Coordinates of C-alpha atoms and ligand atoms in Angstrom, one line a residue:
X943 CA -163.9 170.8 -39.9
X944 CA -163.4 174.2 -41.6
X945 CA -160.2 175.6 -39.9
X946 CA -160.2 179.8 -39.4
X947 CA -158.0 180.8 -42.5
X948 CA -157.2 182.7 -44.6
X949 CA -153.9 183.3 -42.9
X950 CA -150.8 184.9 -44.3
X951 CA -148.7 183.9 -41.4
X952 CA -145.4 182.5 -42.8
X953 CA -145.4 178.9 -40.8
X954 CA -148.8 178.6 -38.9
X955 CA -149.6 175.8 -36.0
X956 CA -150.0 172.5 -37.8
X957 CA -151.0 169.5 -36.5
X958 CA -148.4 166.4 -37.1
X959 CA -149.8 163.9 -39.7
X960 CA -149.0 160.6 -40.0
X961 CA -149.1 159.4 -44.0
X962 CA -151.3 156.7 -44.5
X963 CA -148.6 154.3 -46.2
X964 CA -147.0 154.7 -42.4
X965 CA -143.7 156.2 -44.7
X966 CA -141.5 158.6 -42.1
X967 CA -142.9 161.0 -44.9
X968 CA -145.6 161.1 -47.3
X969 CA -145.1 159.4 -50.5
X970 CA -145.5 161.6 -53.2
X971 CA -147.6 160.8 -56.7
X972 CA -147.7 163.7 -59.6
X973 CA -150.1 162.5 -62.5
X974 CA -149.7 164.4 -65.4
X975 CA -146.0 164.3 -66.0
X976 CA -145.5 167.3 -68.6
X977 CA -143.6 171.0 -68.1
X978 CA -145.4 171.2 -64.4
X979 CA -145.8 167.7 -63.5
X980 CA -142.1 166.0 -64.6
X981 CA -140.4 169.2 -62.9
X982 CA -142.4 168.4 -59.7
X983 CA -141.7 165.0 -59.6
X984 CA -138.3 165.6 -60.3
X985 CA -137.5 168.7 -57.8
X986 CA -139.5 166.5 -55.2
X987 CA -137.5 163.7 -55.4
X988 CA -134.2 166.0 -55.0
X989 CA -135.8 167.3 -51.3
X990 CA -135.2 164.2 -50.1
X991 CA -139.5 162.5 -50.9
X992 CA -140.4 159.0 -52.6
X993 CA -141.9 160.3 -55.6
X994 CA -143.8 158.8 -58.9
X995 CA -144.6 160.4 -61.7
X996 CA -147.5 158.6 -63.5
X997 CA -148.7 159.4 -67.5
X998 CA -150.7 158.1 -69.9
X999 CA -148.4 158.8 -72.7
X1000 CA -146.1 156.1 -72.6
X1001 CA -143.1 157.5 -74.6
X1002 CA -143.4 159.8 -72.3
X1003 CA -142.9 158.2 -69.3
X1004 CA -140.5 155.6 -71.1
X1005 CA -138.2 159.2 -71.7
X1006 CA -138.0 160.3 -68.0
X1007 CA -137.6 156.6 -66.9
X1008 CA -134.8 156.4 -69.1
X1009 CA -133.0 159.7 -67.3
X1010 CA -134.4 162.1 -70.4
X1011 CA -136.6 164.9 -69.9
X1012 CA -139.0 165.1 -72.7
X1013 CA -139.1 169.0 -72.6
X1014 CA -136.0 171.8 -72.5
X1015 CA -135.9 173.6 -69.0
X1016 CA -132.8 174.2 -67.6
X1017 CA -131.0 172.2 -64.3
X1018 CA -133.7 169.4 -64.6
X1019 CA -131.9 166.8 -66.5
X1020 CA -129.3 166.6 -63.9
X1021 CA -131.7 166.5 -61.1
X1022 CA -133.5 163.6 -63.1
X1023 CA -130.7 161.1 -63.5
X1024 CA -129.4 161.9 -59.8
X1025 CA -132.7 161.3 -58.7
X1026 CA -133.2 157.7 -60.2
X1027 CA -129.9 156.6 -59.4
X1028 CA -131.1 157.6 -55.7
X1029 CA -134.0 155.4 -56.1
X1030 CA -136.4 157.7 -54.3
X1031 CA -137.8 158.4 -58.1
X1032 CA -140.1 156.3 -60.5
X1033 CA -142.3 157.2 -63.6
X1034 CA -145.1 155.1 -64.5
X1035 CA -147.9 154.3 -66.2
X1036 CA -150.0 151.9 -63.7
X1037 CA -152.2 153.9 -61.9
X1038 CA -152.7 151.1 -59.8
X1039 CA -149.4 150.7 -58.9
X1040 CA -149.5 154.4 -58.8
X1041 CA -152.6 155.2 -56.0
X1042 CA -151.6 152.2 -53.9
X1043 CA -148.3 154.1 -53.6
X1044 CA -148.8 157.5 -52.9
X1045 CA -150.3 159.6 -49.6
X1046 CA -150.6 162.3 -51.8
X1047 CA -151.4 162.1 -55.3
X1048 CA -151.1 166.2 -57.0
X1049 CA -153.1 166.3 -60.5
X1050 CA -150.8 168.1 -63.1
X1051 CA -152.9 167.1 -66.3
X1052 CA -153.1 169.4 -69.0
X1053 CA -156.6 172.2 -68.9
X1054 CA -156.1 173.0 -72.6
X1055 CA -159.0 176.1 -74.1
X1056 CA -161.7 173.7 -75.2
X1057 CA -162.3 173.5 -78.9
X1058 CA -165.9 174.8 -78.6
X1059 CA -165.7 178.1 -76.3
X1060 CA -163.2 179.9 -74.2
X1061 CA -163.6 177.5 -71.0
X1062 CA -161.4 175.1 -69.7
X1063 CA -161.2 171.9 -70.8
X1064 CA -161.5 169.7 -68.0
X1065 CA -161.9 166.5 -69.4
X1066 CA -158.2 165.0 -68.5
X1067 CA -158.8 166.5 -65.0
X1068 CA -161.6 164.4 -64.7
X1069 CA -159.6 160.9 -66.1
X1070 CA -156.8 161.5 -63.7
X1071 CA -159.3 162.0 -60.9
X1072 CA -161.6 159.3 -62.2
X1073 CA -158.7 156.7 -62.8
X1074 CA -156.7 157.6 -59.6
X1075 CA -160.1 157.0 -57.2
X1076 CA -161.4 153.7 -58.6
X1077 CA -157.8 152.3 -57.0
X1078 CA -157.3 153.9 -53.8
X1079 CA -157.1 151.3 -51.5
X1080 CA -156.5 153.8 -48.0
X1081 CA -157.0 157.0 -47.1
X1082 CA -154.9 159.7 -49.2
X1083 CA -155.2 163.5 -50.1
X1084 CA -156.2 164.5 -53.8
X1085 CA -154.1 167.8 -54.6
X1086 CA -154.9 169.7 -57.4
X1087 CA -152.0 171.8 -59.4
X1088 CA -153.4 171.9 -62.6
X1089 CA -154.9 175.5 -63.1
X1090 CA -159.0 175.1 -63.0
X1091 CA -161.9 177.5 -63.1
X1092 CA -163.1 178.0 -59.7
X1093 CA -165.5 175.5 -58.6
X1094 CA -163.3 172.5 -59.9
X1095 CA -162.4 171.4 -56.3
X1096 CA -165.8 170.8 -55.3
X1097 CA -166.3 169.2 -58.4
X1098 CA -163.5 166.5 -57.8
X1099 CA -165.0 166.2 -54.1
X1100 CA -167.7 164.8 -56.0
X1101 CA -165.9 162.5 -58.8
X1102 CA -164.0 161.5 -55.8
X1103 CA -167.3 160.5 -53.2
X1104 CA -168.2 158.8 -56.3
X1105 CA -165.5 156.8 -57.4
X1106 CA -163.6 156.4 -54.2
X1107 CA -164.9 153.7 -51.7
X1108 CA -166.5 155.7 -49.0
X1109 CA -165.2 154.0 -45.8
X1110 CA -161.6 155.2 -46.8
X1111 CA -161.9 158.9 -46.3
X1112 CA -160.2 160.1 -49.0
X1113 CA -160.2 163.7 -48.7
X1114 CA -158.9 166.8 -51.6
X1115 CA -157.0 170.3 -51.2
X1116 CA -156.2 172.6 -53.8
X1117 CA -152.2 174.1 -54.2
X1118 CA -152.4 176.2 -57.4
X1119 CA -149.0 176.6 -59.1
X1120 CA -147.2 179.4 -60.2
X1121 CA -143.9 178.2 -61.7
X1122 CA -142.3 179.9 -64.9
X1123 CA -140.7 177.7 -67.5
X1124 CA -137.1 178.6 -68.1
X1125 CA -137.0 179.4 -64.2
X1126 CA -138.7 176.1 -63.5
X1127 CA -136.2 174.3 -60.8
X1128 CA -135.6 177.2 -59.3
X1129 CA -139.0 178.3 -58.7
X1130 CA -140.1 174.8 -57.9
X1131 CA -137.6 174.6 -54.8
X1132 CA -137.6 178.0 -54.3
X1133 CA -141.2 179.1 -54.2
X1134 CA -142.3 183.0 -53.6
X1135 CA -145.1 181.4 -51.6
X1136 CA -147.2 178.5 -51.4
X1137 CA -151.0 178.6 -51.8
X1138 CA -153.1 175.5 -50.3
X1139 CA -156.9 175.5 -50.1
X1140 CA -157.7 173.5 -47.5
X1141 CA -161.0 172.4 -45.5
X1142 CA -159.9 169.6 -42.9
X1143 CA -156.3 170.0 -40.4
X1144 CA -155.7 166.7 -41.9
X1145 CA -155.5 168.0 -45.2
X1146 CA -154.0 171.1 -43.9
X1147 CA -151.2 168.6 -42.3
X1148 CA -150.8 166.4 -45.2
X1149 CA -150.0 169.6 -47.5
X1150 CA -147.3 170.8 -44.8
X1151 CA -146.0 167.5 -44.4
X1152 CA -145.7 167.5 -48.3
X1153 CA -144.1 170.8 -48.4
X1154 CA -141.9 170.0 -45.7
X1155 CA -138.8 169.9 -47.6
X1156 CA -139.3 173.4 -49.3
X1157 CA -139.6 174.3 -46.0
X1158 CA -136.5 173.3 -44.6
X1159 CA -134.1 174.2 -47.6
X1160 CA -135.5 177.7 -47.0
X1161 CA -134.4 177.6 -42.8
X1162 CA -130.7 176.3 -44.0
X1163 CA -130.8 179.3 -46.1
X1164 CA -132.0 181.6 -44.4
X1165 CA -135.3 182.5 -46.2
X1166 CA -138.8 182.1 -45.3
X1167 CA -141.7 180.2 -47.7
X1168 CA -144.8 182.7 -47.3
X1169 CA -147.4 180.1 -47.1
X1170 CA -150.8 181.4 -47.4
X1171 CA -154.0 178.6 -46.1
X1172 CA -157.5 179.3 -47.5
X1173 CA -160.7 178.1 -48.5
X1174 CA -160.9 176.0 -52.0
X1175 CA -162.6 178.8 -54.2
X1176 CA -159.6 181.5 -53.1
X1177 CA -157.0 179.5 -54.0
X1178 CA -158.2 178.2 -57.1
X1179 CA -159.2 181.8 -57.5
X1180 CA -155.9 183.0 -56.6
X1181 CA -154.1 181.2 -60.0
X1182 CA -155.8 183.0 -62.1
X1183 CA -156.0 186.4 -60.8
X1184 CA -152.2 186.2 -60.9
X1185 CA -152.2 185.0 -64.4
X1186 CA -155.1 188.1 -65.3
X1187 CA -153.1 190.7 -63.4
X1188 CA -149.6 189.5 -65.4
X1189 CA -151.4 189.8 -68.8
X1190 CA -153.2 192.8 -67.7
X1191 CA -149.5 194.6 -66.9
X1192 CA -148.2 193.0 -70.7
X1193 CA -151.4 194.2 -73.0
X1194 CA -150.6 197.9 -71.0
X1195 CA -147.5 198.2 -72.2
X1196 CA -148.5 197.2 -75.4
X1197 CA -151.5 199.8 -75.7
X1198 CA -148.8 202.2 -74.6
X1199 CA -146.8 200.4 -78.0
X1200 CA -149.5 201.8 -80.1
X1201 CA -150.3 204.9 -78.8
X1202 CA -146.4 205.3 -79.1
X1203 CA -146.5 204.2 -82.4
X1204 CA -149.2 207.4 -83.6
X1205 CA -147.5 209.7 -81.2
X1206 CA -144.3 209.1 -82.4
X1207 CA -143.5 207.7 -78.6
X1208 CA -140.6 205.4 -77.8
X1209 CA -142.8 203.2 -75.8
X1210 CA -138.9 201.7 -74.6
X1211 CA -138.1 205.1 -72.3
X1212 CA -141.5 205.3 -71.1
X1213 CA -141.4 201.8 -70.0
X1214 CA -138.0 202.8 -68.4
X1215 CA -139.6 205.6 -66.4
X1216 CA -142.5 204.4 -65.2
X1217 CA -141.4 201.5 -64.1
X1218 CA -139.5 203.5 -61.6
X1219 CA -142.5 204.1 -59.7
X1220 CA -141.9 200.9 -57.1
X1221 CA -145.7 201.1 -57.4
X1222 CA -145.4 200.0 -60.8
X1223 CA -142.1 198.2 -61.2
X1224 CA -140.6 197.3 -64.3
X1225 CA -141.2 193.6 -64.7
X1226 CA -143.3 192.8 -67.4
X1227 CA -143.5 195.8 -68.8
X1228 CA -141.6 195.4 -71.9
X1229 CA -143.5 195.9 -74.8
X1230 CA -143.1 193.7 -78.4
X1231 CA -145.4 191.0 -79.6
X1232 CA -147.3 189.9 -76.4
X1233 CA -147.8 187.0 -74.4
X1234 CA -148.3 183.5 -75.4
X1235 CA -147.6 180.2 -74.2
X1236 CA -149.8 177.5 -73.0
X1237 CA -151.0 179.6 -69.8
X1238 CA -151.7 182.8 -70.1
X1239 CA -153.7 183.1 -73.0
X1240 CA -156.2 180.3 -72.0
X1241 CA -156.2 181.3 -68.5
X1242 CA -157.9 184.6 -69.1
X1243 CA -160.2 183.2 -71.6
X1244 CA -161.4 179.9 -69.2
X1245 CA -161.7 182.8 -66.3
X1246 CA -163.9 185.5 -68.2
X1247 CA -166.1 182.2 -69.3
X1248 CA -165.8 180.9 -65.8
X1249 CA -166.4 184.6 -64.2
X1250 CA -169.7 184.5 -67.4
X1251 CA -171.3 181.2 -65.9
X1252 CA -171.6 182.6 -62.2
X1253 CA -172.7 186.1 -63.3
X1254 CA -169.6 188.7 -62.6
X1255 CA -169.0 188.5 -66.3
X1256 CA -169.0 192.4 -66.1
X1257 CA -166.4 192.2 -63.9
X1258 CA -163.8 191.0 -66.2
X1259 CA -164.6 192.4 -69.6
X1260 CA -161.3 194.1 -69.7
X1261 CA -159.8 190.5 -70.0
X1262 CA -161.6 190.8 -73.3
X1263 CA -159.6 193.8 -74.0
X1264 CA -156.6 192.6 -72.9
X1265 CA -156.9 190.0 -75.1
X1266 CA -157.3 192.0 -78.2
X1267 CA -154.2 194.3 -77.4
X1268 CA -152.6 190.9 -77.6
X1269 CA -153.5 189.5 -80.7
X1270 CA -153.0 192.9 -82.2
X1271 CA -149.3 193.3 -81.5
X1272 CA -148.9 190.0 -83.9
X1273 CA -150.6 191.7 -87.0
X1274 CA -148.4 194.9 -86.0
X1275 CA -144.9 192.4 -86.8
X1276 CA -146.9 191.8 -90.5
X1277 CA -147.4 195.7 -90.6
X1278 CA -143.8 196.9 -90.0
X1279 CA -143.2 194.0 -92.6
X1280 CA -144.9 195.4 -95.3
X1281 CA -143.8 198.7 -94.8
X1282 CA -139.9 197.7 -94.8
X1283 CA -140.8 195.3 -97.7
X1284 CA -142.1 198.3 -99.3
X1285 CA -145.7 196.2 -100.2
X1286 CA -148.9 197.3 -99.4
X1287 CA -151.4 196.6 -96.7
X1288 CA -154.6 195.3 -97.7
X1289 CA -157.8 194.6 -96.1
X1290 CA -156.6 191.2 -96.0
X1291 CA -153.0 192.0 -94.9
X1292 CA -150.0 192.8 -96.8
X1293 CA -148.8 190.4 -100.5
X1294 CA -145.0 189.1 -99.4
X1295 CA -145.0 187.2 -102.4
X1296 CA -141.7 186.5 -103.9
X1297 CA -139.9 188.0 -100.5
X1298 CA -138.0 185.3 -98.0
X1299 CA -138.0 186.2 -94.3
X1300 CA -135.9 184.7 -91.7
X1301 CA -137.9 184.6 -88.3
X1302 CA -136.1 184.1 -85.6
X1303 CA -137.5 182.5 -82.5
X1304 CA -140.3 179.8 -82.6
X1305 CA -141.2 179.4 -78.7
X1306 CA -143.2 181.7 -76.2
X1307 CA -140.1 182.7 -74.6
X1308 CA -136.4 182.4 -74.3
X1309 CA -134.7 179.4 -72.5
X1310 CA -137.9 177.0 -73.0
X1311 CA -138.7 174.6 -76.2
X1312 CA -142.5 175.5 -75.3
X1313 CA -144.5 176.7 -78.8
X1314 CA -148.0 176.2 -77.3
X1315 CA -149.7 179.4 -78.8
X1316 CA -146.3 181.4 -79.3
X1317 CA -146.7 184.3 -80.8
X1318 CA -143.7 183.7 -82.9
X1319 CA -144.8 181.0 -84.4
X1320 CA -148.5 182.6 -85.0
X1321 CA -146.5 185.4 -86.9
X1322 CA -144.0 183.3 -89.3
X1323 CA -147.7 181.2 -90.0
X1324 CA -149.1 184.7 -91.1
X1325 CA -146.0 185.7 -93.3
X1326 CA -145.9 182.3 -95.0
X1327 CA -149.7 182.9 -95.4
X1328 CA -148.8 186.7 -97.3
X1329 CA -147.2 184.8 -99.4
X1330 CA -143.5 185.4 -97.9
X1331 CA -141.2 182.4 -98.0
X1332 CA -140.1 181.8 -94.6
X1333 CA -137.5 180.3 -92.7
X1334 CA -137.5 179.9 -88.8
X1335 CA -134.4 179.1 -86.7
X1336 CA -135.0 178.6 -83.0
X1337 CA -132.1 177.3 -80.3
X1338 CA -134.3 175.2 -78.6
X1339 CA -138.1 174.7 -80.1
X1340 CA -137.4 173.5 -83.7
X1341 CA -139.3 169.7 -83.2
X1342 CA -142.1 171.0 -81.7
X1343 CA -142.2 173.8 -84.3
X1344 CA -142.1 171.4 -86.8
X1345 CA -144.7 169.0 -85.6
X1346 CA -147.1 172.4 -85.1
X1347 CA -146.5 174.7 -88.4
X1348 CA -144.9 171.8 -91.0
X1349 CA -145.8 174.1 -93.9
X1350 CA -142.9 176.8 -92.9
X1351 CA -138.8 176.2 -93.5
X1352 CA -136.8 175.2 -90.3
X1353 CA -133.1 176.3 -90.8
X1354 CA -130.1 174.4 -88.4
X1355 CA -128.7 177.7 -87.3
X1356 CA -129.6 181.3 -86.7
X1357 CA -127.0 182.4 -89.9
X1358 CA -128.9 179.8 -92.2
X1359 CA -132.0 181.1 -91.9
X1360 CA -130.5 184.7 -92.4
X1361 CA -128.9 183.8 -95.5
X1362 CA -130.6 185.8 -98.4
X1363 CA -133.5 187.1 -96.4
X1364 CA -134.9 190.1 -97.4
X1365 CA -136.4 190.8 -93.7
X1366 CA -134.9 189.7 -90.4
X1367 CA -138.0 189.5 -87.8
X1368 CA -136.5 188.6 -84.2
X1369 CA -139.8 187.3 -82.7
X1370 CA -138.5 185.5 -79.2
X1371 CA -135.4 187.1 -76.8
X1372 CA -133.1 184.5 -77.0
X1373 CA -129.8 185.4 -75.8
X1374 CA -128.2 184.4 -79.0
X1375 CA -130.2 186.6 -81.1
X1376 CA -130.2 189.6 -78.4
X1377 CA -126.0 188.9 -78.6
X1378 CA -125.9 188.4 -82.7
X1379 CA -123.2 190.4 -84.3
X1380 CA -125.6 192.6 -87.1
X1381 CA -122.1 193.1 -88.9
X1382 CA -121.6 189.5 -89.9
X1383 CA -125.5 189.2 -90.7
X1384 CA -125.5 192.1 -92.6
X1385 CA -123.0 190.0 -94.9
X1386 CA -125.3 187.3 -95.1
X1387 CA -128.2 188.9 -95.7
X1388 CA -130.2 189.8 -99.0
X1389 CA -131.3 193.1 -97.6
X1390 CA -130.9 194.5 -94.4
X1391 CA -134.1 195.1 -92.8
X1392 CA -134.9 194.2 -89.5
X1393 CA -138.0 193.8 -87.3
X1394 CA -137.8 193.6 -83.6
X1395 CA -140.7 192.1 -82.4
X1396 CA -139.0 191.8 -78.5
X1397 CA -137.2 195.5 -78.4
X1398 CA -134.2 193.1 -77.7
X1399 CA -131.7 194.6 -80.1
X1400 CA -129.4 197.3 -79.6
X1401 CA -131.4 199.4 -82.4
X1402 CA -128.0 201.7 -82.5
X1403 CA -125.4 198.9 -83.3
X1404 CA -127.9 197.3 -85.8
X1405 CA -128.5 201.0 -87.8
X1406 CA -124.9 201.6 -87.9
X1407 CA -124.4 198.6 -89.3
X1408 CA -126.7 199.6 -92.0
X1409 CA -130.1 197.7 -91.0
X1410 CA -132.9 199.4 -91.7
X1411 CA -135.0 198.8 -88.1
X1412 CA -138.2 198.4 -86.7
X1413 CA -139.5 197.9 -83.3
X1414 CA -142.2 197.9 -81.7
X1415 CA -143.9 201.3 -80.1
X1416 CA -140.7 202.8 -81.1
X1417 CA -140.3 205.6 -83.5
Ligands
LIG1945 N1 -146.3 175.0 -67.8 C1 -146.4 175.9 -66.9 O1 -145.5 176.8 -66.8 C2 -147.5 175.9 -65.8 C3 -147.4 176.7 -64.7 C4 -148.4 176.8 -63.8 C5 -149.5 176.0 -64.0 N2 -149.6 175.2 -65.1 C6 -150.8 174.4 -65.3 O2 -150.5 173.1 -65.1 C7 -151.3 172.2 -65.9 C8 -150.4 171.3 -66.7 O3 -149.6 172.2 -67.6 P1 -148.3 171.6 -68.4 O4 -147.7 172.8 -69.0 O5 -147.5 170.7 -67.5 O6 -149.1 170.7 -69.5 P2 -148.5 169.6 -70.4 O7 -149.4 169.5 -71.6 O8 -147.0 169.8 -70.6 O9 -148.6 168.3 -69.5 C9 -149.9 167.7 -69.2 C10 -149.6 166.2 -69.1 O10 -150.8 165.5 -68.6 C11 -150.8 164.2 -69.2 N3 -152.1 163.7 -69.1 C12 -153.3 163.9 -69.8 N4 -154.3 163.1 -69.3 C13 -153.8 162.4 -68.3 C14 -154.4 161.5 -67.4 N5 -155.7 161.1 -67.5 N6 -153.6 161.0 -66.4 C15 -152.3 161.3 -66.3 N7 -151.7 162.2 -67.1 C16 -152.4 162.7 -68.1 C17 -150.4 164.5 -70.6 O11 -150.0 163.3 -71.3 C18 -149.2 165.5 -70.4 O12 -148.0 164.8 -70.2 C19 -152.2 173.1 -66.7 O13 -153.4 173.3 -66.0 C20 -151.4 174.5 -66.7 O14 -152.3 175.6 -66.9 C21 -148.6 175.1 -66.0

């Protein structure tokens, strides 16, 4: 039955559900325990459900079993430990054990740019789906989190009719996520809204039932969860239209950068001002090297491809464009490097040969050890490729740095890698860089040039203390 939504109605009629397992409440599976997945589990667990979080990768799972989260994101290893002392937490990797336990099982794999195109790789959706079905033993709900070019859910319908034994009635929804890392717990029991493609009042049911929890922490304090029930295709849709409109506000700001940059602009103050417009706001609108991270960028690729396939690729070109502005603001860091460096810019870029450069920051952003297409990282990979000797510090992301870029020089501390650098480039906001006295590095440093790649520094304290600076869209 296809129930009359859309409706934006905080806390519509629902039907009472009763989980399958016969549980008071639905027991709750997350397969794919990584940044989305593990905080799920975790932050489910805490409101009060029976939760397991199931993985492939068994060091993985062997970590969070063990009461340590595999990733950095603030609040969560507390909530971890608590939560399997309580009991009502597990991590696996028996997906047997794992479908026979669970009413709802939410898919939290990985959809990575596939190596051959823009599109989204949907090939661990389709193990976890695959894997999950061929166990199922009663009726259960299949919710996909993972963020899928639209279609996917009628897609799984499929894997599922085909791999699932009929008689059981094993039915899927679609709950797109929209947590940030850094802001992950919060966001996870806090939610803006919740999003839930639906097609049956079972489904529709099961979801609240699931939610239930956010629910109720919101009534004891006083908020209310928007929760908004559609149709699969708008809530899949509804990911990444959200991820294309955030970008879309970032590569602006950043086209305002370079048009700052020729005008002699200070892309900073116009920022400021027109982000008093309420119409406009100023959140994400601060310009510097762009977005990264193991969203955005292959969320507007897979939905231009996506958008391609079903013939509105018209539509979003200017993702293209977006795009580009991106990847522009990175070669703009190796620019400003040159020029302070005093070397010349090439058609192949600039020659930093015999120069040492301390980059500082290695993730996507501050307060997360994520390095999944950081732009940081991309940039100290680009100096070291000029030629420049480089040496990265970052507070949190230095393994996974490591494991991506080995051929660049990890320093223990943000003054190490300072030490004799003939350019500073601060390349992620981290509070300890924003806060860095430019006095004491100053001493430490070979010369004092500066790039700020965030506009995160106080340009003023950093000139008087004899830094020559750069930022970005700034004069
Ligand atoms: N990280 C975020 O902030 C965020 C926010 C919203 C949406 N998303 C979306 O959520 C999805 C997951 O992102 P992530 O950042 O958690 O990725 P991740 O790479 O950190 O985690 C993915 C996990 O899936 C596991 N996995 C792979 N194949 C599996 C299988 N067959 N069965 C079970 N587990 C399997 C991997 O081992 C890994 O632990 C992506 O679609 C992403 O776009 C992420």
């Amino acid at each position: 039955m296809t129930i009359p939504y859309p409706s934006t109605q905080p806390m519509p009629t629902i039907a009472a559900v009763t989980p399958p397992s016969g549980a008071a409440r639905p027991r709750l599976t997350f397969l794919g325990t990584g940044y989305l997945g593990a905080t799920y589990a975790i932050c489910f667990a805490e409101l009060g459900y029976e939760v397991i979080g199931f993985d492939v990768d068994a060091e993985k799972i062997a970590k969070l079993a063990g009461g340590e989260v595999p990733f950095h994101e603030p609040g969560l290893d507390e909530l971890l430990k608590r939560n399997l002392a309580a009991g009502r937490l597990r991590f696996s990797t028996d997906i047997a054990e794992t479908a026979v336990f669970g009413d709802v099982h939410f898919i939290c794999v990985g959809t990575p740019q596939r190596a051959d195109g823009m599109g989204a790789d949907l090939s661990y959706v389709e193990a976890a789906v695959t894997g999950l079905s061929q166990h199922l033993i009663r009726k259960a709900l299949i919710v996909g989190k993972s963020t899928v070019p639209v279609g996917t859910a009628e897609w799984i319908e499929q894997l599922v009719g085909k791999h699932a034994a009929a008689d059981l009635g094993v039915e899927v929804a679609w709950s797109p996520e929209f947590l940030q890392e850094g802001f992950a717990v919060e966001d996870v029991l806090r939610p803006n809204r919740i999003v839930v493609g639906v097609k049956t009042e079972w489904a529709n049911g099961m979801l609240y039932a699931s939610h239930k929890g956010v629910f109720d922490l919101a009534a004891t304090e006083d908020r209310e969860v928007p929760l908004v029930v559609t149709d699969f295709a708008t809530a899949e849709l509804v990911k990444v239209a959200a991820n294309a409109f955030l970008a879309t506000k970032i590569s602006f700001i950043n086209a305002m950068a370079e048009v700052c940059e020729v005008a002699g602009g200070d892309v900073t103050q116009l920022a400021r001002a027109i982000g008093y417009d309420p119409r406009i706001g100023n959140r994400f609108l601060q310009a510097g090297v762009g977005f990264g991270g193991g969203c955005l960028p292959k969320d507007i690729r897979a939905f231009q491809a996506r958008a391609q396939e079903l013939g509105a690729g018209e539509a979003l070109r200017f993702l293209h464009e977006v795009d580009l502005i991106n990847l522009r603001r990175r070669s703009r860091v190796l620019q400003l490097a040159a020029e302070l460096l005093g070397r010349r810019y090439g058609p192949a870029g600039p020659d930093l040969s015999g120069t040492r450069v301390a980059v500082l920051g290695a993730t996507f952003k501050p307060n997360s050890d994520d390095v999944r297409d950081a732009p940081s990282l991309a940039v100290a990979a680009a100096l070291s490729k000029a030629g420049a000797d480089v040496h990265v510090y970052d507070p949190q992301g230095m393994d996974n740095a490591r494991r991506e870029r080995p051929e660049l020089s990890y320093e223990a501390s943000m003054e190490d890698a300072v030490r004799g650098a003939d350019l500073v480039c601060v390349l992620t906001e981290w509070a300890d860089f924003r806060n860095a006295d430019p006095v004491a590095l100053g001493e430490l440093a070979s010369g004092r040039r500066v790039v700020d790649g965030r506009n995160c520094l106080d340009s003023g304290l950093w000139t008087q203390a004899g830094w020559e600076y750069r930022g970005m869209g700034r004069p």
